[in-house]
JSON list of C-alpha atoms in Angstrom, two decimals:
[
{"chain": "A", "resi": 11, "resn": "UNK", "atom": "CA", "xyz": [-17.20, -15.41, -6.74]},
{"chain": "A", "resi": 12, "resn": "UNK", "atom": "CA", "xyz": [-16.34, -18.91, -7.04]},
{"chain": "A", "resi": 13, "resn": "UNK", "atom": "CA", "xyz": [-13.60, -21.17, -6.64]},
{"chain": "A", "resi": 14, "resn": "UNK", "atom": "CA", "xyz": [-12.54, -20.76, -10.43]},
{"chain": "A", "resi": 15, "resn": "UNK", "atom": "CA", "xyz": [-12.40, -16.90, -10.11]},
{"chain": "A", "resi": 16, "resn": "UNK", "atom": "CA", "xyz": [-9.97, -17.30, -6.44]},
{"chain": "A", "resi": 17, "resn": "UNK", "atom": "CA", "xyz": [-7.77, -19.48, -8.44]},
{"chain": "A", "resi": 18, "resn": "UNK", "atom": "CA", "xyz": [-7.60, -17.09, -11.08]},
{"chain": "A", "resi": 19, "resn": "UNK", "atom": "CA", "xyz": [-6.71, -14.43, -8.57]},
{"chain": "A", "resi": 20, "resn": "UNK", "atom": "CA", "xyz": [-4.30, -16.36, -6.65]},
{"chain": "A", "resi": 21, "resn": "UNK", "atom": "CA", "xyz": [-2.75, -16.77, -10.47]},
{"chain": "A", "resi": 22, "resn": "UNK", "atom": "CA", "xyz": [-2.48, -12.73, -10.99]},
{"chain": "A", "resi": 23, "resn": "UNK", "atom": "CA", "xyz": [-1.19, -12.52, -7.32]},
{"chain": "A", "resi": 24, "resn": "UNK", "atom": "CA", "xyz": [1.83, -14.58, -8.11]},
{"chain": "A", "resi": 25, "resn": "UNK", "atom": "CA", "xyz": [2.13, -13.29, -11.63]},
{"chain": "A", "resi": 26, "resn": "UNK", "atom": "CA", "xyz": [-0.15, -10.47, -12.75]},
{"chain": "A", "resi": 27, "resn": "UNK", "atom": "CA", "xyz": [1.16, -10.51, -16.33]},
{"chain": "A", "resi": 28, "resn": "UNK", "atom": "CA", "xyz": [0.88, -14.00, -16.35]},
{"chain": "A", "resi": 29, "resn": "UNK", "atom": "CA", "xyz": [-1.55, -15.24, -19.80]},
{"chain": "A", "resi": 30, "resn": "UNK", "atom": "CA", "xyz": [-5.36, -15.97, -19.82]},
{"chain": "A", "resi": 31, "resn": "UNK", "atom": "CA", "xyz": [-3.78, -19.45, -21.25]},
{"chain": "A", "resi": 32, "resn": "UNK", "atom": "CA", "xyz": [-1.49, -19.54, -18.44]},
{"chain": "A", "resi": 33, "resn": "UNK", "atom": "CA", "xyz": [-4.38, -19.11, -16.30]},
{"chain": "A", "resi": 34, "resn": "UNK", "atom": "CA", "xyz": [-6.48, -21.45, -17.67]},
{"chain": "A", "resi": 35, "resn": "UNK", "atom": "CA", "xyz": [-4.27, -24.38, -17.79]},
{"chain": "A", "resi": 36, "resn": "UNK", "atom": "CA", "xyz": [-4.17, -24.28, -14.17]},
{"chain": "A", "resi": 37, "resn": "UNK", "atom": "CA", "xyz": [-8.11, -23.64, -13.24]},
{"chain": "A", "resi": 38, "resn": "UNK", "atom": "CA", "xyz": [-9.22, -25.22, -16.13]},
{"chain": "A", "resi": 39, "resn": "UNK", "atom": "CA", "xyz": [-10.96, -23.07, -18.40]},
{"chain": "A", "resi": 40, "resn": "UNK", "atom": "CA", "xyz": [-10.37, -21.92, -22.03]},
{"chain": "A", "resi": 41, "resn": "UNK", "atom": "CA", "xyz": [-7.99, -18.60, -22.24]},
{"chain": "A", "resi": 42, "resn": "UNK", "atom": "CA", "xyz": [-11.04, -16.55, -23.81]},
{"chain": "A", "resi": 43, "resn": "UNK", "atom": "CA", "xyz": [-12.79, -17.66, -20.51]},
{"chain": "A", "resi": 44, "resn": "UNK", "atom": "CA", "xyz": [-10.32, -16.49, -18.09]},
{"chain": "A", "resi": 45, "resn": "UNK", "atom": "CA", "xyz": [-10.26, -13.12, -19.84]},
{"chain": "A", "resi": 46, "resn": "UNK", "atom": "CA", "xyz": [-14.24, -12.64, -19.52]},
{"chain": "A", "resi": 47, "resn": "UNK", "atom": "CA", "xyz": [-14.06, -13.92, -15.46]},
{"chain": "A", "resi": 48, "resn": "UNK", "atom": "CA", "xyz": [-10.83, -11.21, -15.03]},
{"chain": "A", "resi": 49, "resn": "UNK", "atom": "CA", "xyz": [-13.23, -8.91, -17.24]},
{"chain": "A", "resi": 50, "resn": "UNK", "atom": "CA", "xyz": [-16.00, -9.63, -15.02]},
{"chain": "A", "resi": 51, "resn": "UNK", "atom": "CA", "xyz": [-13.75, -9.43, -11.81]},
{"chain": "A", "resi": 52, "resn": "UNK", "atom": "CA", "xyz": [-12.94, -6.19, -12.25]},
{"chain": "A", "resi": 53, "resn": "UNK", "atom": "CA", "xyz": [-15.94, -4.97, -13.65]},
{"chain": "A", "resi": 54, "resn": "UNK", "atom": "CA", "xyz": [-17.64, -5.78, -10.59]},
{"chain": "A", "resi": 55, "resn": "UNK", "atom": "CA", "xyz": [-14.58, -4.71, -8.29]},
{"chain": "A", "resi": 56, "resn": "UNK", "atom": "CA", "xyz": [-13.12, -7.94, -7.12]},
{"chain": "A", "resi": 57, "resn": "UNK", "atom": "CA", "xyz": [-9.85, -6.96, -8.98]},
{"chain": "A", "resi": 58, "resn": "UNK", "atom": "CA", "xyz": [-9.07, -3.52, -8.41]},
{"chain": "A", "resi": 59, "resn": "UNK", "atom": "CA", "xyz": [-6.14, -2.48, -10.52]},
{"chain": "A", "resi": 60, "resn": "UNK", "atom": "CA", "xyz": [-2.58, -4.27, -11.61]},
{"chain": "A", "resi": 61, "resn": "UNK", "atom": "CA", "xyz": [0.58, -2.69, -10.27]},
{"chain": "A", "resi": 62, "resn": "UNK", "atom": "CA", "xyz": [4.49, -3.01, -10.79]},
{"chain": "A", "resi": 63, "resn": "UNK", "atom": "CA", "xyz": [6.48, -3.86, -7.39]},
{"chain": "A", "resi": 64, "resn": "UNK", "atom": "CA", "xyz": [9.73, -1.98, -7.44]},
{"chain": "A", "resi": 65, "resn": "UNK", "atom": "CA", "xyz": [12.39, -2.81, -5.65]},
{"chain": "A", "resi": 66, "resn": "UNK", "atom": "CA", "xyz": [12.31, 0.20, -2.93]},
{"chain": "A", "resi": 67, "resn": "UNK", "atom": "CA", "xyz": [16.63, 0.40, -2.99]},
{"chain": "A", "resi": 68, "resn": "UNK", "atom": "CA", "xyz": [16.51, 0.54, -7.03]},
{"chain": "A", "resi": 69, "resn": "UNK", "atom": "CA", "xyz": [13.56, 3.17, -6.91]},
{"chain": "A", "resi": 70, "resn": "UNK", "atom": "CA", "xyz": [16.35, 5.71, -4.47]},
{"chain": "A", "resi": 71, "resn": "UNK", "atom": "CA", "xyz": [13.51, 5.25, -1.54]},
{"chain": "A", "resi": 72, "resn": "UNK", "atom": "CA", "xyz": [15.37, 2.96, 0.52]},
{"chain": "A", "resi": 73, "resn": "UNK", "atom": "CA", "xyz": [14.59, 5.15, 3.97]},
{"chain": "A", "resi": 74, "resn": "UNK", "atom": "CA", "xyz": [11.65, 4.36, 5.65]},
{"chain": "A", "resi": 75, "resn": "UNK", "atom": "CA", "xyz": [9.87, 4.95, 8.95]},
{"chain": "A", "resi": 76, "resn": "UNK", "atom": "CA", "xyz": [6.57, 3.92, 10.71]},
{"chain": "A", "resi": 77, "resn": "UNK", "atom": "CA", "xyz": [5.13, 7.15, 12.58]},
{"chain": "A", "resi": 78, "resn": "UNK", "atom": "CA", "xyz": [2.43, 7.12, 14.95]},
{"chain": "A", "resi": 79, "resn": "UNK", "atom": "CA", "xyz": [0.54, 10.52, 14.50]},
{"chain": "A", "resi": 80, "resn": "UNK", "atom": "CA", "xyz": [-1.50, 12.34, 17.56]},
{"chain": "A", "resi": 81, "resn": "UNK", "atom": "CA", "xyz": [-3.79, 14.85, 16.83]},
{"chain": "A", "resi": 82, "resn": "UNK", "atom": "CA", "xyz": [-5.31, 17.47, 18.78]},
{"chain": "A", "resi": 83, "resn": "UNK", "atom": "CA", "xyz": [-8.70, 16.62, 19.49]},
{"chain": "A", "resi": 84, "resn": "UNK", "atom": "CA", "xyz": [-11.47, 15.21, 16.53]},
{"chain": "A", "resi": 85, "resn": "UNK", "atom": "CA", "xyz": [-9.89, 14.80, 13.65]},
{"chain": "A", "resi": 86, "resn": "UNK", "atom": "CA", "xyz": [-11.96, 12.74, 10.78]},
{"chain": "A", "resi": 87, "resn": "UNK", "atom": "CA", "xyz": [-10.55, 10.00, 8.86]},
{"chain": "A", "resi": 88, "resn": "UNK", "atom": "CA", "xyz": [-11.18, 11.87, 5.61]},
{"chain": "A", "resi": 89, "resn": "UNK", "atom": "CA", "xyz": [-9.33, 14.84, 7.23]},
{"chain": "A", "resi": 90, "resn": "UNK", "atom": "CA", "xyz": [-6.10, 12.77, 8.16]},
{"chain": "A", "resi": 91, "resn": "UNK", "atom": "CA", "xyz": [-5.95, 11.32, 4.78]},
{"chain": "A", "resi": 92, "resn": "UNK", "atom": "CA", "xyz": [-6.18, 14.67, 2.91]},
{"chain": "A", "resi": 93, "resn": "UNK", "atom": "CA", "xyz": [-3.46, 16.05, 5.51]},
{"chain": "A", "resi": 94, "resn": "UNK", "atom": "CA", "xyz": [-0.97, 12.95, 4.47]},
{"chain": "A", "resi": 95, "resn": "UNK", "atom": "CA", "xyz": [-2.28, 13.29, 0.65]},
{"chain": "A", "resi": 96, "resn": "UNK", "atom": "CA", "xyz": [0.40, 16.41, 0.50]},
{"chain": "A", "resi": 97, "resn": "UNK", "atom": "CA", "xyz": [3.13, 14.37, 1.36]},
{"chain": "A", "resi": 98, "resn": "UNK", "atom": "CA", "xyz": [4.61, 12.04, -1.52]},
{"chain": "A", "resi": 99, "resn": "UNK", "atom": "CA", "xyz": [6.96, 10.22, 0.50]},
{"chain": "A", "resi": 100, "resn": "UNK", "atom": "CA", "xyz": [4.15, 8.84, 2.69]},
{"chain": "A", "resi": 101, "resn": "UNK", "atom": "CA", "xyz": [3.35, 5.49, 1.07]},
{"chain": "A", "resi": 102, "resn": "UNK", "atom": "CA", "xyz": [0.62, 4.50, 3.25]},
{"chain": "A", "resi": 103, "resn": "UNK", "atom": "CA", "xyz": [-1.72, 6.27, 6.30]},
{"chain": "A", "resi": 104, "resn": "UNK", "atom": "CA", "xyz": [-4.12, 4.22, 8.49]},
{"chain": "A", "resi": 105, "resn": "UNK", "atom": "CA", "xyz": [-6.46, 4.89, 11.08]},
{"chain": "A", "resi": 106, "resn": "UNK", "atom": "CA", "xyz": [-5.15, 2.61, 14.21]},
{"chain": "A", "resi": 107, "resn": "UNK", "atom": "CA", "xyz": [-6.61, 1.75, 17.90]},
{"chain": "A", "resi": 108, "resn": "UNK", "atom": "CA", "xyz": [-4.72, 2.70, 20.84]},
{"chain": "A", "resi": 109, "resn": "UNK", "atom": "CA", "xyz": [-3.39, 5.71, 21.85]},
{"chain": "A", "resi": 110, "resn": "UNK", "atom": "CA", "xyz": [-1.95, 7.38, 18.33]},
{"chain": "A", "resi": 111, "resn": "UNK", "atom": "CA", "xyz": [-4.96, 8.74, 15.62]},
{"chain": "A", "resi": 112, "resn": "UNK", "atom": "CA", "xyz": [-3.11, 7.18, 12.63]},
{"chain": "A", "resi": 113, "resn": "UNK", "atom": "CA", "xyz": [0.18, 5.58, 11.45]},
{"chain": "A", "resi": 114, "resn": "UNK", "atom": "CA", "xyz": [1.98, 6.48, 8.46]},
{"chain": "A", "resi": 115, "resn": "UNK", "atom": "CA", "xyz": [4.02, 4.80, 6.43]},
{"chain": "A", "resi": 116, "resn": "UNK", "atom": "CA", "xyz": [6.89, 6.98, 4.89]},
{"chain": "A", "resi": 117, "resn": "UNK", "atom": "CA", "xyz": [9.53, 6.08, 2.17]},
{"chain": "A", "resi": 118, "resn": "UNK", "atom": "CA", "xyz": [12.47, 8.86, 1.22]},
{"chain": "A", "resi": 119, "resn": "UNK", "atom": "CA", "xyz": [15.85, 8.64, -0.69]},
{"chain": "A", "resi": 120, "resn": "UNK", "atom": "CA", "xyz": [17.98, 9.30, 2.50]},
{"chain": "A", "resi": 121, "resn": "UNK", "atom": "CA", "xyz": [17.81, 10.61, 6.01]},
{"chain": "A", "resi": 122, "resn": "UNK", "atom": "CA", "xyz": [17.90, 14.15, 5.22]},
{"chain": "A", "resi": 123, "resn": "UNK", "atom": "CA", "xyz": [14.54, 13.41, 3.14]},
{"chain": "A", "resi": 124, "resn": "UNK", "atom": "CA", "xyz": [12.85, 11.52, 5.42]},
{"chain": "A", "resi": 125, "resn": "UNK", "atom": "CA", "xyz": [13.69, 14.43, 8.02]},
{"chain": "A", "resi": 126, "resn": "UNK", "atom": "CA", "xyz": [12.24, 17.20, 5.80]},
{"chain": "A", "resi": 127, "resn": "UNK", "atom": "CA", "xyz": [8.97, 14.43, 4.98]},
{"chain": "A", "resi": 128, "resn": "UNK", "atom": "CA", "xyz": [8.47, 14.07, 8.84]},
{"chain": "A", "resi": 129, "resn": "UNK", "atom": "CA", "xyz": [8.38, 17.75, 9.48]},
{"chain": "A", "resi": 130, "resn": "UNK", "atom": "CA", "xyz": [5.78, 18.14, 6.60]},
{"chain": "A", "resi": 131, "resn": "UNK", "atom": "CA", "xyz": [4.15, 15.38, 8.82]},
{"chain": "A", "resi": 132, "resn": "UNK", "atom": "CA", "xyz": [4.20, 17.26, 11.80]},
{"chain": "A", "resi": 133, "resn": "UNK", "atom": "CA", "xyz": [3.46, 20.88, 10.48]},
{"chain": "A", "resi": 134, "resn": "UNK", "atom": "CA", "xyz": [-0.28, 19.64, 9.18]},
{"chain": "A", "resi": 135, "resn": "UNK", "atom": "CA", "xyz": [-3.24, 21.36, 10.69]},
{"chain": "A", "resi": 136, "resn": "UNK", "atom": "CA", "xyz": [-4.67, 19.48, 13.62]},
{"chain": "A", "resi": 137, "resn": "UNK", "atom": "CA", "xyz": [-1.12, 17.33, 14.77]},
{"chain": "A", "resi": 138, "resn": "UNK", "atom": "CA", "xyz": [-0.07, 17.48, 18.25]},
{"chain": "A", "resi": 139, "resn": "UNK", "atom": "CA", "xyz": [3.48, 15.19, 18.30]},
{"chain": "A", "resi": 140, "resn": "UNK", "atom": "CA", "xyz": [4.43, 12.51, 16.23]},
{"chain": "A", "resi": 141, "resn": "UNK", "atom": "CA", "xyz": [6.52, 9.33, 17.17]},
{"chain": "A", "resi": 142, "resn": "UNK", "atom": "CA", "xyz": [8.77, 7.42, 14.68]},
{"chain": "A", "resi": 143, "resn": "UNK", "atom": "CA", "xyz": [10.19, 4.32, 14.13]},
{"chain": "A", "resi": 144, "resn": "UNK", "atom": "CA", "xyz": [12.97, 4.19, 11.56]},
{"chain": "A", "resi": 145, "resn": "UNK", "atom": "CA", "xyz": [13.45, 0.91, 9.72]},
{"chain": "A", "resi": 146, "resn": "UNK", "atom": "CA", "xyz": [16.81, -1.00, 10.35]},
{"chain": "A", "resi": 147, "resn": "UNK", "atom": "CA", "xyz": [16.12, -4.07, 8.47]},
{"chain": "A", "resi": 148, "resn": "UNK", "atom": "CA", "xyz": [13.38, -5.75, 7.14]},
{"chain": "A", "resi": 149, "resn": "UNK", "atom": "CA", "xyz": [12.96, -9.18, 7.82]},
{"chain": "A", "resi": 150, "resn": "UNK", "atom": "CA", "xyz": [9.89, -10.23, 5.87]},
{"chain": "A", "resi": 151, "resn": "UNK", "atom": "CA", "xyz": [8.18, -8.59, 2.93]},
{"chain": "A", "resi": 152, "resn": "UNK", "atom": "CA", "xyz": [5.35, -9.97, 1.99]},
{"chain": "A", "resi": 153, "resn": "UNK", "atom": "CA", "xyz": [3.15, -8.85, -1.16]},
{"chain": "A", "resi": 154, "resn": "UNK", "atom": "CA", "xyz": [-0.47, -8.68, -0.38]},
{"chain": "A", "resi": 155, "resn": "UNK", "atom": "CA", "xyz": [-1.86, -7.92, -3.73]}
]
């Protein structure tokens, strides 16, 4: 990866339906050679997919919450993802250092739902408690990718 290929990434990060021309009028290459480098890019990896962003309020999943999740004893990575797989409102799960296992991400429509998603939470083989955090506000939202 060079310096031509991050530019052409930080060009899909602002605007991933943004045109090869587009592209190459601001890393200077030809259209037909941005498309082979994005070709290339995620060929090899690099780029890993192109997603839509929707706005969480229009979507009805305007709830959210942070949990921490303790298990009792060992419980393997792959384990705790498969557990949080059967959830759909959980948007995101990570392993995390300190005293919780994991924290998990959840999204729902309204309190009631993100009740019922945290029980599903806490009903999975292997967890002990949970502790939540329910979102008030956000005050920055950052996309990553």
């Amino acid at each position: 990866m060079d310096n031509i290929d991050r530019g052409i990434i930080d060009q899909l990060r602002q605007n991933a339906r943004a045109g090869y021309g587009d592209i190459g009028q601001v890393v200077g290459l030809s259209a037909s050679a941005v498309k082979r480098r994005v070709d290339r890019l995620v060929a090899d990896g690099v780029i890993r997919g192109f997603t839509v962003q929707v706005d969480p309020a229009i979507d009805g999943r305007q709830t959210e919450a942070y949990v921490e999740l303790f298990c009792r004893g060992t419980v393997a990575p792959d384990e705790l993802r498969q557990m949080m797989m059967h959830v759909p409102e959980v948007v995101e799960a990570c392993t995390v250092s300190g005293s919780a296992d994991a924290m998990v991400h959840i999204r729902a429509r309204n309190l009631p739902a993100l009740e019922d998603a945290l029980e599903k939470v806490r009903v999975a083989p292997n967890v002990d408690h949970t502790r939540s955090s329910i979102v008030m506000s956000r005050l920055i939202d950052r996309p990553i990718d």
